[in-house]
XYZ file of C-alpha atoms in Angstrom:
506
model
C 2.216 15.042 1.002
C 3.994 18.335 0.424
C 6.533 17.232 -2.145
C 8.855 20.119 -1.283
C 9.427 18.364 2.032
C 9.878 14.833 0.744
C 13.521 14.007 0.266
C 15.120 10.866 -1.136
C 17.944 9.704 1.106
C 18.775 6.636 -0.988
C 21.178 4.648 1.212
C 22.082 1.142 0.006
C 22.170 -1.719 2.533
C 22.211 -5.487 3.053
C 19.181 -7.501 2.003
C 18.177 -9.338 5.179
C 14.525 -10.262 5.525
C 12.850 -9.538 8.841
C 9.119 -9.393 8.127
C 7.070 -8.358 11.123
C 3.420 -7.513 11.598
C 0.509 -7.892 13.952
C -2.190 -10.504 13.822
C -5.846 -9.819 13.151
C -9.011 -11.576 12.090
C -10.852 -10.549 8.933
C -14.619 -10.693 8.675
C -16.447 -10.357 5.379
C -20.088 -9.929 4.590
C -22.055 -10.497 1.418
C -23.549 -13.407 -0.470
C -21.756 -16.760 -0.396
C -19.681 -17.500 -3.475
C -17.500 -20.263 -4.769
C -14.417 -18.046 -4.598
C -11.699 -19.380 -2.308
C -11.078 -15.884 -0.991
C -12.327 -12.371 -1.729
C -10.500 -10.328 -4.339
C -10.669 -12.356 -7.549
C -11.163 -10.571 -10.850
C -11.794 -6.909 -11.458
C -13.479 -4.840 -8.778
C -16.377 -2.395 -8.652
C -18.050 -0.238 -6.047
C -21.404 -0.425 -4.314
C -22.144 2.411 -1.929
C -19.148 2.771 0.368
C -17.719 -0.683 -0.325
C -15.469 -2.143 -2.992
C -16.619 -5.541 -4.249
C -14.751 -8.196 -6.215
C -16.007 -9.878 -9.376
C -18.130 -12.264 -7.284
C -19.692 -9.465 -5.246
C -17.610 -10.088 -2.122
C -16.404 -6.980 -0.245
C -12.659 -6.408 -0.200
C -10.367 -4.158 1.798
C -7.288 -2.440 0.387
C -4.706 -2.504 3.186
C -1.500 -1.617 1.434
C 1.721 0.290 1.106
C 3.300 2.888 -1.180
C 6.543 1.823 -2.862
C 7.843 4.863 -4.674
C 10.594 5.488 -7.211
C 9.204 5.321 -10.736
C 8.294 9.016 -10.339
C 11.896 10.009 -9.464
C 14.933 10.308 -11.712
C 15.693 6.657 -10.920
C 12.617 5.769 -13.050
C 12.162 2.580 -11.016
C 11.133 1.656 -7.476
C 13.801 2.484 -4.925
C 15.763 -0.116 -3.027
C 16.709 -2.293 -5.985
C 20.242 -1.037 -5.451
C 20.121 -3.247 -2.365
C 17.478 -5.934 -2.865
C 15.994 -8.218 -5.478
C 12.515 -7.011 -6.398
C 10.975 -10.421 -5.800
C 12.293 -10.617 -2.249
C 10.966 -7.106 -1.657
C 7.475 -8.021 -2.869
C 7.558 -11.257 -0.870
C 8.381 -9.241 2.232
C 5.587 -6.749 1.565
C 3.152 -9.648 1.452
C 4.643 -11.406 4.470
C 4.428 -8.188 6.492
C 0.684 -8.173 5.930
C 0.104 -5.623 3.161
C -2.170 -6.703 0.331
C -1.844 -3.850 -2.183
C 1.025 -1.806 -3.626
C 0.521 1.770 -4.794
C 3.145 2.446 -7.467
C 3.804 6.151 -8.110
C 5.161 7.079 -11.553
C 5.810 10.124 -13.700
C 5.092 10.545 -17.405
C 8.860 10.388 -18.007
C 8.641 6.592 -18.048
C 6.749 6.818 -21.362
C 9.502 8.797 -23.078
C 11.759 6.964 -25.520
C 15.240 6.530 -24.115
C 14.283 6.781 -20.434
C 16.581 4.446 -18.505
C 15.957 2.874 -15.124
C 19.049 3.257 -12.954
C 20.466 2.266 -9.561
C 19.607 -1.431 -9.879
C 22.017 -4.017 -8.475
C 22.401 -7.067 -10.696
C 25.222 -8.691 -8.721
C 24.809 -12.183 -7.326
C 21.811 -12.830 -9.543
C 19.708 -10.032 -8.051
C 17.094 -8.548 -10.391
C 18.462 -10.660 -13.211
C 15.289 -10.566 -15.291
C 15.178 -6.758 -15.179
C 18.513 -6.309 -16.918
C 18.243 -4.339 -20.142
C 14.565 -3.459 -19.628
C 13.074 0.022 -19.849
C 10.936 1.376 -16.968
C 7.609 0.220 -18.401
C 8.831 -3.337 -18.920
C 10.241 -3.335 -15.384
C 6.832 -2.235 -14.158
C 5.378 -5.199 -16.063
C 7.650 -7.539 -14.100
C 6.665 -6.025 -10.751
C 2.971 -6.206 -11.565
C 3.229 -9.824 -12.691
C 5.113 -10.940 -9.592
C 2.836 -8.986 -7.248
C -0.157 -10.750 -8.777
C 1.541 -14.104 -8.354
C 2.000 -13.220 -4.669
C -1.683 -12.414 -4.231
C -1.193 -8.636 -4.158
C -3.102 -5.972 -6.062
C -1.531 -2.880 -7.651
C -2.797 0.687 -7.970
C -0.889 2.798 -10.476
C -0.453 6.388 -9.306
C 0.249 9.196 -11.759
C 2.358 11.045 -9.211
C 4.072 13.745 -11.244
C 4.112 15.009 -14.832
C 7.898 14.551 -14.826
C 10.550 13.510 -12.344
C 11.527 17.068 -11.420
C 8.770 17.478 -8.831
C 5.108 17.633 -7.876
C 2.732 19.898 -9.822
C -0.324 21.709 -8.490
C -2.376 20.908 -11.583
C -2.562 17.753 -13.666
C -0.672 19.420 -16.505
C 2.334 21.703 -16.974
C 3.768 23.691 -19.882
C 5.907 20.700 -20.865
C 3.329 17.973 -20.110
C -0.075 19.095 -21.394
C -3.394 17.509 -20.496
C -3.374 15.612 -23.786
C -0.137 13.829 -22.802
C -1.527 13.038 -19.360
C -4.625 11.405 -20.853
C -2.690 9.616 -23.610
C -0.363 8.060 -21.044
C -3.236 7.057 -18.752
C -4.928 5.332 -21.678
C -1.655 3.603 -22.553
C -1.476 2.080 -19.067
C -5.124 1.051 -19.163
C -4.450 -0.722 -22.452
C -1.121 -2.191 -21.324
C -2.669 -3.987 -18.345
C -6.032 -4.801 -19.872
C -6.986 -8.312 -18.817
C -4.452 -8.301 -15.945
C -6.655 -7.807 -12.933
C -3.663 -7.447 -10.628
C -3.915 -3.785 -11.641
C -7.263 -2.842 -10.133
C -7.194 0.843 -11.010
C -5.382 4.124 -11.561
C -4.956 7.108 -9.243
C -5.368 9.856 -11.849
C -3.096 12.528 -10.357
C -1.338 12.955 -7.053
C -2.209 15.779 -4.675
C -3.859 18.521 -6.735
C -3.485 21.785 -4.830
C -3.999 25.527 -5.182
C -4.946 26.840 -7.698
C -6.736 23.537 -8.377
C -10.427 23.871 -7.493
C -13.392 21.518 -7.170
C -16.667 22.475 -8.832
C -15.598 25.980 -9.894
C -16.319 25.222 -13.555
C -13.021 26.537 -14.944
C -11.734 23.917 -17.397
C -8.140 24.956 -16.659
C -8.322 24.512 -12.885
C -11.414 22.460 -11.994
C -9.915 19.158 -10.908
C -13.283 17.441 -10.687
C -13.978 18.128 -14.378
C -10.467 17.034 -15.355
C -10.895 13.803 -13.382
C -14.101 13.116 -15.305
C -12.353 13.667 -18.649
C -9.428 11.439 -17.746
C -11.524 8.816 -15.968
C -13.825 8.423 -18.953
C -10.828 8.161 -21.270
C -9.395 5.336 -19.129
C -12.748 3.555 -18.958
C -13.060 3.848 -22.718
C -10.016 1.573 -22.934
C -10.731 -0.680 -19.951
C -14.197 -0.227 -18.403
C -13.316 -2.645 -15.561
C -10.780 -0.404 -13.818
C -11.422 1.577 -10.664
C -10.820 5.307 -10.994
C -9.200 6.797 -7.890
C -9.798 10.542 -7.553
C -7.960 12.598 -4.947
C -9.205 15.807 -3.406
C -7.788 19.313 -3.695
C -6.251 21.667 -1.132
C -8.931 24.341 -0.780
C -12.714 24.267 -1.156
C -14.923 27.300 -0.425
C -12.052 28.945 1.432
C -11.349 25.932 3.682
C -7.837 24.531 3.212
C -6.259 21.239 4.215
C -3.610 18.819 3.017
C -2.709 18.733 -0.657
C -5.137 16.264 -2.223
C -6.879 15.824 1.126
C -9.912 18.081 0.746
C -12.936 16.246 -0.651
C -15.570 18.580 0.773
C -16.767 19.400 -2.756
C -17.930 15.845 -3.444
C -21.173 16.484 -1.568
C -22.294 19.061 -4.153
C -20.160 18.055 -7.119
C -19.611 14.268 -7.276
C -17.413 12.787 -9.995
C -19.694 11.358 -12.669
C -18.210 8.774 -15.031
C -19.529 6.925 -18.059
C -19.374 3.574 -16.227
C -21.194 3.220 -12.925
C -19.509 1.788 -9.851
C -15.965 2.864 -10.677
C -15.217 5.958 -8.554
C -13.169 5.680 -5.365
C -12.341 8.958 -3.636
C -8.850 9.295 -2.226
C -7.640 11.470 0.645
C -4.132 12.105 1.953
C -3.500 12.878 5.608
C -0.250 13.512 7.458
C 1.257 14.347 10.811
C 3.525 17.121 12.087
C 6.678 15.544 10.663
C 5.338 16.725 7.294
C 3.772 20.055 8.304
C 1.839 21.733 11.089
C -1.921 22.111 10.819
C -4.253 24.015 13.125
C -5.944 20.872 14.441
C -2.733 19.580 15.998
C -2.701 22.508 18.449
C -6.403 22.281 19.298
C -6.759 21.833 23.094
C -8.975 18.798 22.487
C -6.420 17.002 20.287
C -6.570 14.089 19.457
C -10.292 13.838 20.308
C -10.956 16.505 17.678
C -9.490 14.457 14.813
C -12.534 12.324 13.885
C -14.464 15.548 13.344
C -11.677 16.898 11.131
C -11.618 13.744 9.033
C -15.421 13.667 8.850
C -15.415 17.195 7.437
C -12.756 16.696 4.784
C -13.444 13.173 3.531
C -14.915 10.756 6.073
C -18.495 11.888 5.427
C -18.321 10.304 1.939
C -17.927 6.878 3.535
C -20.285 7.509 6.435
C -23.063 8.745 4.149
C -22.597 5.710 1.863
C -21.760 7.926 -1.117
C -18.675 6.006 -2.293
C -15.630 4.148 -0.979
C -12.849 6.274 0.504
C -9.212 5.283 0.160
C -6.588 7.057 2.266
C -3.932 6.738 -0.399
C -1.176 8.281 1.708
C -0.637 8.789 5.414
C 2.607 8.603 7.316
C 4.954 10.046 9.922
C 8.422 9.626 11.353
C 6.547 8.825 14.581
C 9.155 10.746 16.580
C 6.844 13.196 18.362
C 4.112 12.394 20.862
C 1.659 14.390 18.746
C 2.394 12.197 15.744
C 2.003 9.033 17.770
C -1.398 10.165 19.010
C -2.391 11.196 15.478
C -1.516 7.794 13.988
C -3.274 5.906 16.771
C -6.410 8.016 16.294
C -6.353 7.659 12.504
C -5.968 3.889 12.607
C -8.939 3.667 14.964
C -10.957 5.924 12.636
C -10.150 3.676 9.666
C -12.073 0.855 11.448
C -10.405 -2.353 12.703
C -10.747 -5.318 10.360
C -11.586 -7.676 13.211
C -14.690 -5.602 14.013
C -15.837 -4.296 10.641
C -14.267 -6.608 8.064
C -14.174 -5.010 4.616
C -16.869 -2.473 5.543
C -14.067 -0.057 6.276
C -11.931 2.704 4.857
C -9.359 1.576 2.280
C -5.712 2.594 2.767
C -2.098 2.498 1.594
C 0.524 3.731 4.062
C 3.356 6.060 3.045
C 5.743 4.376 2.646
C 7.541 1.070 2.287
C 10.692 3.045 1.453
C 12.850 4.343 4.309
C 14.091 7.203 2.077
C 11.092 9.495 2.507
C 12.728 12.294 4.429
C 9.688 13.622 6.261
C 8.043 10.291 7.124
C 10.575 7.486 6.911
C 9.156 4.089 6.045
C 8.112 0.675 7.221
C 11.578 -0.518 6.276
C 14.536 0.844 8.205
C 17.541 2.378 6.469
C 19.098 -1.022 5.759
C 16.201 -1.665 3.326
C 15.597 -4.996 5.065
C 14.524 -4.622 8.695
C 10.905 -3.776 9.458
C 10.211 -0.924 11.856
C 8.039 -3.041 14.126
C 6.817 -0.078 16.172
C 5.483 1.818 13.158
C 4.183 -1.335 11.511
C 2.535 -2.347 14.764
C 0.261 0.695 14.682
C -1.261 -0.678 11.455
C -1.852 -4.234 12.633
C -5.543 -3.800 13.442
C -6.420 -2.470 9.974
C -4.479 -4.972 7.883
C -6.483 -7.437 5.816
C -5.908 -10.709 3.930
C -4.119 -10.893 0.611
C -5.967 -11.908 -2.538
C -6.020 -14.920 -4.878
C -2.882 -15.326 -6.933
C -3.098 -14.356 -10.604
C -0.976 -16.391 -12.978
C 2.781 -16.564 -13.092
C 2.881 -20.002 -11.529
C 1.157 -18.949 -8.348
C -2.042 -19.641 -6.762
C -5.133 -20.932 -8.244
C -4.553 -24.064 -8.897
C -5.119 -27.340 -10.125
C -5.253 -30.619 -8.262
C -1.653 -31.090 -7.224
C -0.570 -32.085 -3.766
C -0.060 -29.349 -1.186
C 3.370 -29.445 0.426
C 5.627 -27.072 2.296
C 8.965 -26.751 4.050
C 10.127 -24.417 6.810
C 13.560 -22.923 7.507
C 14.560 -21.517 10.907
C 17.093 -18.674 11.286
C 18.251 -16.955 14.494
C 18.494 -13.236 13.667
C 19.886 -12.094 17.027
C 20.955 -13.704 20.303
C 22.010 -11.790 23.399
C 22.284 -14.675 25.852
C 19.211 -14.064 27.958
C 16.997 -13.964 24.885
C 16.880 -14.234 21.103
C 14.876 -13.424 17.968
C 14.289 -15.913 15.176
C 12.590 -15.996 11.779
C 10.939 -18.900 9.982
C 10.365 -18.947 6.234
C 7.590 -21.235 4.991
C 7.940 -22.266 1.328
C 5.278 -23.898 -0.835
C 7.159 -26.852 -2.301
C 4.121 -28.446 -3.951
C 2.354 -27.904 -7.253
C -0.710 -26.108 -5.902
C -1.302 -23.117 -3.672
C -1.444 -23.545 0.094
C -4.623 -22.483 1.842
C -3.019 -22.701 5.260
C 0.064 -24.133 6.956
C 1.230 -25.354 10.345
C 4.836 -25.539 11.544
C 5.907 -27.621 14.538
C 9.179 -28.271 16.342
C 10.607 -29.338 19.684
C 13.522 -27.592 21.341
C 16.260 -29.629 22.985
C 16.688 -26.975 25.684
C 14.415 -24.860 27.886
C 13.523 -22.210 25.290
C 10.090 -20.587 25.462
C 8.434 -18.161 23.072
C 7.713 -14.728 24.537
C 6.118 -13.049 21.497
C 5.285 -13.882 17.877
C 4.313 -11.908 14.771
C 2.675 -12.989 11.498
C 1.401 -16.229 13.085
C -0.130 -17.640 16.271
C 1.312 -20.380 18.448
C 0.837 -22.785 21.315
C 3.656 -24.273 23.355
C 3.460 -27.414 25.458
C 6.705 -28.120 27.311
C 9.363 -27.990 24.561
C 6.965 -28.540 21.633
C 5.762 -25.529 19.640
C 2.896 -25.494 17.140
C 2.549 -22.453 14.873
C -0.433 -21.669 12.620
C -0.452 -19.006 9.912
C -2.096 -15.625 10.414
C -5.147 -14.600 8.374
C -3.062 -12.692 5.830
C -0.321 -15.221 5.061
C -1.959 -18.639 5.022
C -2.455 -18.587 1.263
C 0.899 -19.190 -0.440
C 1.301 -19.667 -4.207
C 3.226 -22.651 -5.522
C 6.901 -21.772 -5.272
C 6.089 -18.768 -3.062
C 6.827 -18.216 0.577
C 5.524 -16.648 3.782
C 7.372 -15.738 6.946
C 6.841 -15.291 10.654
C 9.107 -14.329 13.493
C 9.257 -14.566 17.251
C 11.171 -13.687 20.357
C 12.186 -16.241 22.938
C 14.217 -16.910 26.051
C 16.858 -17.938 26.939
C 19.342 -17.616 24.090
C 22.116 -19.971 23.141
C 19.943 -22.819 21.922
C 20.505 -24.844 18.759
C 18.135 -24.567 15.797
C 15.452 -27.276 16.021
C 14.232 -29.515 13.212
C 10.990 -28.164 11.756
C 7.990 -29.972 10.286
C 5.661 -28.117 7.928
C 2.146 -29.376 7.239
C 0.167 -27.854 4.351
C -3.502 -27.782 3.378
């Protein structure tokens, strides 16, 4: 996105969890394996797909959580929420990957993470840590929750976005040294699946021009090979540029040059191309005023980056896309883009990869999935993404997931979030109380009154008279030991008492 337009609003708020998302069914192809679910281990590419260590195709369906690249030097929202509850909510809302932007400032001695609330026990284990050690904590907990992480070198320093991968104060050598440091830091921790080398190269950055000072494709090869020299198992995410052969588009969104000048790395099967695409809340583009809009958009995306996927050249990850969703044009754009990305229920993991911008509400030209209270999910915006969400991945360490032969057990807690007499909304939190990960869960209850469910998110249900049976959605059935998942629903009428819940785990 045009960083000159992105503003941090940074408003603190109460930490109430209201995870909401749509349901979908994931389909995967590939050879049968013993893995409980796709996603285990390090990943590699084959044609247009990303495969896990067992050769099963996976789909990145994630969210950007920014802040490490700003002068806070840490993800935003920790002034309001505990980081673990935030990551739990990301997972419960149906996102399976977190893109973490950072700047090279976090490597500087004396850099301090600020605007973190430690009151009431929040973020207690982050106290006294520098930004890199805080990042360690986030990565570890995300892996425990079955999420993957992509590290995004967003800016050379926290002052703002740069056109090239280096500046006068942050030379290319520093960029590469810091990339190698991250590759080494997380070596053996396959929660971190790869690194986005630099965010949104733009004019005068070129692709294939041969100038060492401005040819982004050559720079990506130098940096990618340096990273792979430290950890050859990582994916290397390479964004586009702004202009190629006189044709301009979004910053980082123009991958037209790949056809003639592909990125060639020392390790095969590691390149994932990344495009960014935005709506009018960020900036106007000529295609928005085309008389055929939005029918013209698939052709636009094909030209800039979609052809790479369609011609089976490499996987394509839309690393950023977002909008305030306030205008009709933007609503049509997002609907068309989601359809173009290929619904999971139809195509499974043979689809475009993506991470939405952003989880944060304090992106001034897009807003976020969270509303300004840093707790409530914007269900309208999130609902647009329901068809392209995909399951989370096996837990990695930290007391979550894989595990051992203990008994599966769970509990469920019911909370009414709003009641207006004729109707109500409620949330249910399912907690793994056993010693092994849940593969799936079922929650049942019977109301004492005449309540009926009118809608449900993050789960499916049946109701017979007063008895309700709820089964997890595809993305939140797997719960690590000690972890939790959530679902919510609307019902009618209001005024009822909370029922007694029974949770059954497998």
